[in-house]
Tab-separated table of C-alpha atoms and ligand atoms in Angstrom:
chain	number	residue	atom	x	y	z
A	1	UNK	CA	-26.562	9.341	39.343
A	2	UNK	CA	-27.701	6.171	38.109
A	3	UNK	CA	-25.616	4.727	34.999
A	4	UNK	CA	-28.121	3.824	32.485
A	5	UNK	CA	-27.635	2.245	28.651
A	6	UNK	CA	-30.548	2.470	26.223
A	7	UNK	CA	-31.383	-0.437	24.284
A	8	UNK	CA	-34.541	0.712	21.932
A	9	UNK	CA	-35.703	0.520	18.140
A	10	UNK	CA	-36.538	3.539	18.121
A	11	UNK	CA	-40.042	3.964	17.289
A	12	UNK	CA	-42.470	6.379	18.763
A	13	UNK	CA	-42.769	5.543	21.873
A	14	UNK	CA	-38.997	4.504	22.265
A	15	UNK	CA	-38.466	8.414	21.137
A	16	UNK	CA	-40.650	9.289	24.084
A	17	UNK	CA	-38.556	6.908	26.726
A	18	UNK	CA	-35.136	8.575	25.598
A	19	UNK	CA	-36.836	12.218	25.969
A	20	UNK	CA	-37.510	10.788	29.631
A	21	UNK	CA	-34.459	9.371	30.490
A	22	UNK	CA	-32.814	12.337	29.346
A	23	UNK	CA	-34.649	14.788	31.343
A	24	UNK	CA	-34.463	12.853	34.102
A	25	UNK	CA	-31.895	14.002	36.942
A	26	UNK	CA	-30.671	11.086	38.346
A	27	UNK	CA	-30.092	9.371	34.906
A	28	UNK	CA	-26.392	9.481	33.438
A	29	UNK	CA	-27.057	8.106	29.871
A	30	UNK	CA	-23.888	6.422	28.767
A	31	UNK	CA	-25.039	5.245	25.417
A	32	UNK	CA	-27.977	4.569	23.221
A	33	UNK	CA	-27.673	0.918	21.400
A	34	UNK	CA	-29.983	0.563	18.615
A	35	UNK	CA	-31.599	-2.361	16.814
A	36	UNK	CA	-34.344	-3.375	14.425
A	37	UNK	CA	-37.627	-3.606	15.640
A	38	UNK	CA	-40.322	-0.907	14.857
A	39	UNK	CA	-38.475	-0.149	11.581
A	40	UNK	CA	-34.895	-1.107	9.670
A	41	UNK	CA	-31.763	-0.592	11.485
A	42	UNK	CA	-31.177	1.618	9.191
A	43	UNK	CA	-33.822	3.851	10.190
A	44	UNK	CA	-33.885	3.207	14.096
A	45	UNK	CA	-30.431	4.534	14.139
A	46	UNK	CA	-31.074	7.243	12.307
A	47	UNK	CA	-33.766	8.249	14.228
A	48	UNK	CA	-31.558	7.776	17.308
A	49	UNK	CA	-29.142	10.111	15.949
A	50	UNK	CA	-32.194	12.776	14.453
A	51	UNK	CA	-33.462	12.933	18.265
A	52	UNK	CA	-30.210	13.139	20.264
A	53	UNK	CA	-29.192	15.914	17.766
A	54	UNK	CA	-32.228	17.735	18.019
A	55	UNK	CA	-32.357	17.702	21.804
A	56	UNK	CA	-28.780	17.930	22.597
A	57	UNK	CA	-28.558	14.737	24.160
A	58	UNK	CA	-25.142	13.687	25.162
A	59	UNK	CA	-25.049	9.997	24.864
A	60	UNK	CA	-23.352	8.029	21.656
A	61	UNK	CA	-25.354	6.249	19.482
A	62	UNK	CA	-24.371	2.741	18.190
A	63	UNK	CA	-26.120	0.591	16.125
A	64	UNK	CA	-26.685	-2.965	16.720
A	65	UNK	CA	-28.394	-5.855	15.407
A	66	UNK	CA	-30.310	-5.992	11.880
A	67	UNK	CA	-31.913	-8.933	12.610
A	68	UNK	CA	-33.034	-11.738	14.954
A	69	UNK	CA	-30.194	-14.532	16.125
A	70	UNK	CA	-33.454	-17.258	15.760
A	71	UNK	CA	-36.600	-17.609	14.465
A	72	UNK	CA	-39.169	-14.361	14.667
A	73	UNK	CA	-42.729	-14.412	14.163
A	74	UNK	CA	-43.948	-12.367	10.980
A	75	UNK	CA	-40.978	-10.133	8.685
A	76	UNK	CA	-40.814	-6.730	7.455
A	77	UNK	CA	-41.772	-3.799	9.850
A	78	UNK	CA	-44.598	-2.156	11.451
A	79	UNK	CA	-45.659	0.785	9.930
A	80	UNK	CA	-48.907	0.651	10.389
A	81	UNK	CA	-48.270	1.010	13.932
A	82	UNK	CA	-44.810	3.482	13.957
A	83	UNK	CA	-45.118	5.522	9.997
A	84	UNK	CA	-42.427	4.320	7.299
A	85	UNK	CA	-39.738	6.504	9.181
A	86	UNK	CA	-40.516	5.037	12.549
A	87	UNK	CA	-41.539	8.254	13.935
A	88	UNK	CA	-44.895	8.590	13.497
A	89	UNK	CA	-44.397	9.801	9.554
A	90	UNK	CA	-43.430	13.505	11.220
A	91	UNK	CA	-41.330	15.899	8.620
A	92	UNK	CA	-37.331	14.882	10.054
A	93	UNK	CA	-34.508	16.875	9.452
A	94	UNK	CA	-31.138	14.854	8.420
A	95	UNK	CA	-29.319	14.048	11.232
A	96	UNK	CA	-25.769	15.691	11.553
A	97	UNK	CA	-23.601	12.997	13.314
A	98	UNK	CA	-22.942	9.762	13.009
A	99	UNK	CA	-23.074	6.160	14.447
A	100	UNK	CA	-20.154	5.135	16.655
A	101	UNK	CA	-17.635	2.691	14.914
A	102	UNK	CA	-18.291	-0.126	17.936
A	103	UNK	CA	-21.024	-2.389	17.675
A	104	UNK	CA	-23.874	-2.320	19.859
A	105	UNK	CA	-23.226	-5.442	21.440
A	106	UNK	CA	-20.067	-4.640	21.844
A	107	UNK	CA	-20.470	-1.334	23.734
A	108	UNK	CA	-22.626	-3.026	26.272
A	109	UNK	CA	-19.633	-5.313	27.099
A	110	UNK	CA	-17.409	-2.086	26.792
A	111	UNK	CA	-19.669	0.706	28.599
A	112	UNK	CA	-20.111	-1.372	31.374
A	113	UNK	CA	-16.413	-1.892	32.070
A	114	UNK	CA	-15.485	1.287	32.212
A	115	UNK	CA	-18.487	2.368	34.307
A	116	UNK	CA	-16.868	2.119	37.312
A	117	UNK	CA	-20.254	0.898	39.126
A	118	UNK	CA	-22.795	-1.304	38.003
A	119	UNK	CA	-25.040	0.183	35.186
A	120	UNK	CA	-28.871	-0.271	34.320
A	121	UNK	CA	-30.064	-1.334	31.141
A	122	UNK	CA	-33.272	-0.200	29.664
A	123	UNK	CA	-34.339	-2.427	26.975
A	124	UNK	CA	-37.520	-1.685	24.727
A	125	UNK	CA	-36.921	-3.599	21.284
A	126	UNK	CA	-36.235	-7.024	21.226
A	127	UNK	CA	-33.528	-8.424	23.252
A	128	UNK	CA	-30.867	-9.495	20.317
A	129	UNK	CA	-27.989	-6.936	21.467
A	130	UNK	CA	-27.712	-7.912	24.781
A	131	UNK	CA	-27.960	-11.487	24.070
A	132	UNK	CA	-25.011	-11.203	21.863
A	133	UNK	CA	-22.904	-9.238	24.441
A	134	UNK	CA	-23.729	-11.758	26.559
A	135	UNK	CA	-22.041	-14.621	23.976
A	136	UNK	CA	-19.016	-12.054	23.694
A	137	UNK	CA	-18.908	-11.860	27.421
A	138	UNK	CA	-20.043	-14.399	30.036
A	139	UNK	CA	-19.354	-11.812	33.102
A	140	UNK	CA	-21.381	-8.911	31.757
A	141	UNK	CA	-24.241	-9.520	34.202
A	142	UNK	CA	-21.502	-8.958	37.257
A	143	UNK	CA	-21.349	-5.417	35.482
A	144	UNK	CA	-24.693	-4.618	35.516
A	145	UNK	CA	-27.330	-3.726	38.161
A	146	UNK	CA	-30.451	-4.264	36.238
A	147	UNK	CA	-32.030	-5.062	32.860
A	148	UNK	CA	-35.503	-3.313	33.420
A	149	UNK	CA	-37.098	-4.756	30.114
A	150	UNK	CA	-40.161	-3.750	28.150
A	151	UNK	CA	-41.392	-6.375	26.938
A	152	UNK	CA	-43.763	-9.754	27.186
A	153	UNK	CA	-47.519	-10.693	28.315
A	154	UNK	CA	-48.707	-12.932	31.002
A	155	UNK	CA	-52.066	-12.618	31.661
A	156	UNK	CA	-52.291	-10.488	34.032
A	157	UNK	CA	-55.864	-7.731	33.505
A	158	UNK	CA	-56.348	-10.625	30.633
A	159	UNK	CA	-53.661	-8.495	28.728
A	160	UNK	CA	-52.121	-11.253	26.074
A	161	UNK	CA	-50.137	-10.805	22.821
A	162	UNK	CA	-50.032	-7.618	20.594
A	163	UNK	CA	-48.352	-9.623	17.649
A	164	UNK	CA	-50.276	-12.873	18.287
A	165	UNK	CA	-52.433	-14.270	20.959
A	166	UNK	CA	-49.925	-15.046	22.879
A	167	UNK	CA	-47.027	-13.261	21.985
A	168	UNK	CA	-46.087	-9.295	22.549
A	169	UNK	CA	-43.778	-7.634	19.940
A	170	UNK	CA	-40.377	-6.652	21.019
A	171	UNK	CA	-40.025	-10.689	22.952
A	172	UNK	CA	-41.712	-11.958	19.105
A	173	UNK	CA	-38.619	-9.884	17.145
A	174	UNK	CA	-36.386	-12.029	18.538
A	175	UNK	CA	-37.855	-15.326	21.171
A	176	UNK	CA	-34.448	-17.039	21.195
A	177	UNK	CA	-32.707	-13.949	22.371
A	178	UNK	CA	-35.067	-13.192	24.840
A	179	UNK	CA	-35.089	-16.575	26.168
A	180	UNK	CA	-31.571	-16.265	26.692
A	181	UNK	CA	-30.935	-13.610	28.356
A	182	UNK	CA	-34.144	-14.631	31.253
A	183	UNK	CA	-32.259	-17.594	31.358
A	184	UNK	CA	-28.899	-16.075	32.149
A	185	UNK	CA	-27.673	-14.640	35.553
A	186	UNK	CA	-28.920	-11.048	34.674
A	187	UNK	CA	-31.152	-9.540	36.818
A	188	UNK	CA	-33.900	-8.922	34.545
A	189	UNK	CA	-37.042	-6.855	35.439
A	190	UNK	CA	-40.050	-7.098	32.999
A	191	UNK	CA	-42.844	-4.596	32.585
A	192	UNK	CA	-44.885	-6.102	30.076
A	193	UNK	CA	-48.735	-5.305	28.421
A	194	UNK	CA	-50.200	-6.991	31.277
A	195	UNK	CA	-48.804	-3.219	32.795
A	196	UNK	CA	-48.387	-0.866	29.825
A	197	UNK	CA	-52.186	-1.339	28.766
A	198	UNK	CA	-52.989	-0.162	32.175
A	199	UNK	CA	-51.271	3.398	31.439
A	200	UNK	CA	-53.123	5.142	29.158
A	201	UNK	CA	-52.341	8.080	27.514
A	202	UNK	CA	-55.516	10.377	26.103
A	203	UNK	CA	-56.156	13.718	24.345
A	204	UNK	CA	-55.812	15.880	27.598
A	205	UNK	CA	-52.689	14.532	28.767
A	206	UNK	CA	-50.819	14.684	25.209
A	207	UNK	CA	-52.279	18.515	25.251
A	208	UNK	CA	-50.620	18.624	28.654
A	209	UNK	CA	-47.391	17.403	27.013
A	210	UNK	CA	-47.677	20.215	24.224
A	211	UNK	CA	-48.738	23.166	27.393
A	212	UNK	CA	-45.602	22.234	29.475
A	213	UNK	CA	-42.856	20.224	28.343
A	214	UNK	CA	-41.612	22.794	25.638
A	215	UNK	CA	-40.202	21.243	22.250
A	216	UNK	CA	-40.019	17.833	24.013
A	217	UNK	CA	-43.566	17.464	24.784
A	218	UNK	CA	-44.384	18.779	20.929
A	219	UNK	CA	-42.370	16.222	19.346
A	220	UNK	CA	-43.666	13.491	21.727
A	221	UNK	CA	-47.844	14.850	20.626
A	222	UNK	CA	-47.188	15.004	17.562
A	223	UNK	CA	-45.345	11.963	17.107
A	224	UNK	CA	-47.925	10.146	18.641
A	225	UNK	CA	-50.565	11.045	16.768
A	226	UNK	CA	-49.816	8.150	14.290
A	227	UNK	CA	-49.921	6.125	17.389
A	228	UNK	CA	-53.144	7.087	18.673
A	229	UNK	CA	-54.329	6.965	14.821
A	230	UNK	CA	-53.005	3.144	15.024
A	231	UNK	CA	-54.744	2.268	18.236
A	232	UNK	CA	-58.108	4.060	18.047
A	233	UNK	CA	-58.365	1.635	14.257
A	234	UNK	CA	-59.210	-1.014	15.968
A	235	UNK	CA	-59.944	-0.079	19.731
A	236	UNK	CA	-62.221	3.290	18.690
A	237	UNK	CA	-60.692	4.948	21.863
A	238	UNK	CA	-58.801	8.110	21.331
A	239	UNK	CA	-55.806	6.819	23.514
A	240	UNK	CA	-52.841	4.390	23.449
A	241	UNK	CA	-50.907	2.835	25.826
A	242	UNK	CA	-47.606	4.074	27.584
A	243	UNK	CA	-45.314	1.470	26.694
A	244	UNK	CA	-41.448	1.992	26.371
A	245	UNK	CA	-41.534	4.733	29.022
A	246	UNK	CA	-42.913	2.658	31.938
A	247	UNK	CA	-39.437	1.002	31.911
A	248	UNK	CA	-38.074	3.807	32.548
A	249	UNK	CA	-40.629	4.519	35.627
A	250	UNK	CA	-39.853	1.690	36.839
A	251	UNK	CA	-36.016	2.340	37.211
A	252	UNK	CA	-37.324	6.119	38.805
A	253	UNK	CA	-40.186	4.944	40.647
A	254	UNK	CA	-40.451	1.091	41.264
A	255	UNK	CA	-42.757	1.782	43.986
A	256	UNK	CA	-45.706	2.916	41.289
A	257	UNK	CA	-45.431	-1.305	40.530
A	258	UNK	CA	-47.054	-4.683	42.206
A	259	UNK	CA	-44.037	-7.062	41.199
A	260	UNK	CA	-43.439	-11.054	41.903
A	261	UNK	CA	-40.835	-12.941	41.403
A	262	UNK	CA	-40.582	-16.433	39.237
A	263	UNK	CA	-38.759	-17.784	36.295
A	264	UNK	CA	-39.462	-16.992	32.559
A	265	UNK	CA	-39.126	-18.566	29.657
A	266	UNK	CA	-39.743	-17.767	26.402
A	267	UNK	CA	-41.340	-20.273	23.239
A	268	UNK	CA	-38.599	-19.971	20.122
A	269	UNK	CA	-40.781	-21.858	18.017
A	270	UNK	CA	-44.147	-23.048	16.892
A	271	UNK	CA	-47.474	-21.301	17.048
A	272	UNK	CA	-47.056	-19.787	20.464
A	273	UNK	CA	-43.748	-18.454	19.262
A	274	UNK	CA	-42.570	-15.236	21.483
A	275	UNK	CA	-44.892	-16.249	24.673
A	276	UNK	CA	-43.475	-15.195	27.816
A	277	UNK	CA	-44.465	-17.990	30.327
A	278	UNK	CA	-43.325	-17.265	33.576
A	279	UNK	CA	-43.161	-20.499	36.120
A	280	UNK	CA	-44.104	-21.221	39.798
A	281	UNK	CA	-40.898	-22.174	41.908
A	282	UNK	CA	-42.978	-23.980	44.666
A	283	UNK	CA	-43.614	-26.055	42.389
A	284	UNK	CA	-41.934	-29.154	41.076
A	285	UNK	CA	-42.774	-29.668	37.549
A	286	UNK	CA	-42.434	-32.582	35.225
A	287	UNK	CA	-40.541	-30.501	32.837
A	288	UNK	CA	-36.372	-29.757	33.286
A	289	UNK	CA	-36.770	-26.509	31.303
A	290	UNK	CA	-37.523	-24.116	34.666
A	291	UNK	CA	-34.589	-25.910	36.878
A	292	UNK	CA	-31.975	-23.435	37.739
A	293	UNK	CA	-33.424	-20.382	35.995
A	294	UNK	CA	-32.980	-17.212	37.868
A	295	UNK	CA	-36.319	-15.689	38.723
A	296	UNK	CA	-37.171	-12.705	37.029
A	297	UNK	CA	-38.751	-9.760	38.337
A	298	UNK	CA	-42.094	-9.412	36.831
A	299	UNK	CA	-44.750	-6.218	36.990
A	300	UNK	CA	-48.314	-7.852	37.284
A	301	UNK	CA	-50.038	-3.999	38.579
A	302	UNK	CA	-49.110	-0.695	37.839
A	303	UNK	CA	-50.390	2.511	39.085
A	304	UNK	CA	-51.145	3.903	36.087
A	305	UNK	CA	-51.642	7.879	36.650
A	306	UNK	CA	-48.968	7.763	38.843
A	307	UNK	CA	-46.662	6.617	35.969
A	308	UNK	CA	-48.310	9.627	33.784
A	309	UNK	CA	-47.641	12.178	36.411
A	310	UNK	CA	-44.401	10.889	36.840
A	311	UNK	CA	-43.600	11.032	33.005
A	312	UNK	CA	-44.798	14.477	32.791
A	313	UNK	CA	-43.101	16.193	35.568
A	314	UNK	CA	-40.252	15.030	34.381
A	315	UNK	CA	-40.297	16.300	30.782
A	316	UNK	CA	-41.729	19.783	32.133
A	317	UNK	CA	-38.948	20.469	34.470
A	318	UNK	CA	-36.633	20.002	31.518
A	319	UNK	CA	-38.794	22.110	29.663
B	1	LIG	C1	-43.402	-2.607	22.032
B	1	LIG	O1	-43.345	-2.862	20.620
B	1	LIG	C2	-42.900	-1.727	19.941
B	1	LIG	O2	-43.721	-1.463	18.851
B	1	LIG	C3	-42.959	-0.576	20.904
B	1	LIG	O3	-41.908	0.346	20.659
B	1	LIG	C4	-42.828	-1.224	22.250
B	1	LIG	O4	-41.479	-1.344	22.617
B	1	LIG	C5	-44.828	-2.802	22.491
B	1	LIG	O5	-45.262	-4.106	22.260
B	2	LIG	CA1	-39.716	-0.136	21.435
């Protein structure tokens, strides 16, 4: 079993990623660390703790960071994109639990001590909470295997920003965090537009969802229709892209991905705040920023139905 922590602001298709990960058989899901992003902290934990309780998902919740530790392009929330409560404006029962006492943060640093092996982090909101586990604890990344972020744009299939030419959401929520933690000695792994544009998700394969993956595949459909609503506004395609769950492909099937490896950094300020620029280490640049970063793993390709398939024969054998 491969020890996994989620790291989400949960958000539609974050909803979708945690319905994978817990369907998934290989996955043991230690803990679900929330933050602002796609809506308040406020409401991304309680929409953690609405879809654990509903599907019996047996992972503690605990919420994190309310806002960025530097500057972030734009304020308030998206929900024109996510619905006021972050899930697509669905009807929501109250949940019946409660946060954990611990911090997010904190539980990273905690979680992965008492692991006993080295766990994965999935991270699909902006990258605040493990940046400050980091500050509380310069070892972490000796704890941890992977952080397989969602996350960035580089170019690649001339995919660019969502939030700004340049800059994709969950790295513009928070730049400075983001910058730190591809500039620390975690493995990170990102799987950015320039891969989640590629998977596209359409009428047939959300009625798919609804035909075989029981209650999980409703609540993903009709969740998503706000999404698709969102995306066909200014695209005039009935589809939207897979984005939070391709992380979690990638920790199940990394072979579905064209990768390379370089360093990243990330702009904290200006107008091309939140760009992910990734560098060329054959190359000896003027510039001091890109000496000694640890290269990042990057997705450039995808293979796009495979990721699909993969997403849905996972949820239907949980069915
Ligand atoms: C990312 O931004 C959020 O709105 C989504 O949940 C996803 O993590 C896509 O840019
Ligand atoms: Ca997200």
């Amino acid at each position: 079993m491969i020890p996994v922590i989620f790291d989400n602001d949960i958000g539609i298709d974050d909803a979708m990623a945690l319905l994978l990960l817990d369907a998934s058989s290989v996955v043991n899901l230690l803990g679900i660390t929330t933050r602002f992003g796609n809506a308040s902290i406020e409401t991304t934990t309680r929409n953690a703790l609405i879809v654990r309780d509903l599907f019996n998902i047996q992972a503690p919740v605990f919420k994190g960071a309310g806002e960025p530790i530097g500057l972030r392009l734009g304020e308030g929330f998206p929900v024109h994109v996510h619905g006021k409560n972050g899930l697509g404006d669905i009807p929501l029962p109250a949940p019946h639990s409660q946060p954990e006492a611990e911090p997010a943060a904190q539980a990273l640093v905690d979680l992965t001590r008492v692991a006993g092996q080295k766990v994965t982090v999935i991270a699909v909101g902006g990258l605040t909470n493990i940046a400050e586990a980091l500050r509380l604890d310069p070892d972490l990344p000796e704890r941890i295997d992977q952080v397989i972020v969602m996350g960035g744009a580089f170019g690649y299939h001339q995919h660019r920003g969502n939030v700004s030419p340049v800059a994709e959401a969950n790295i513009a929520s928070d730049p400075l965090a983001a910058d730190r933690v591809f500039s620390s000695k975690l493995k990170s792994v990102i799987v950015g537009l320039d891969v989640t544009h590629e998977i596209r998700m359409d009428e047939a394969y959300f009625s798919a969802l609804r035909e075989y993956c029981g209650s999980r595949g409703e609540f993903i459909a009709d969740s998503h229709r706000y999404y698709v609503d969102f995306h066909r506004s200014f695209s005039g395609e009935t589809v939207c892209p897979l984005h939070d769950s391709a992380a979690v492909a990638f920790l199940l099937a990394p072979e579905l991905f064209t990768t390379i490896e370089q360093p990243v950094r990330v702009v904290t300020e200006g107008i091309a705040i939140g760009q992910t620029i990734h560098g060329n280490d054959t190359r000896e640049y003027v510039s001091s920023a890109w000496n000694g970063v640890r290269r990042s793993t990057i997705c450039t390709d995808v293979d796009g139905q495979g990721v699909l398939d993969l997403c849905l024969t996972i949820l239907r054998q949980r069915s």
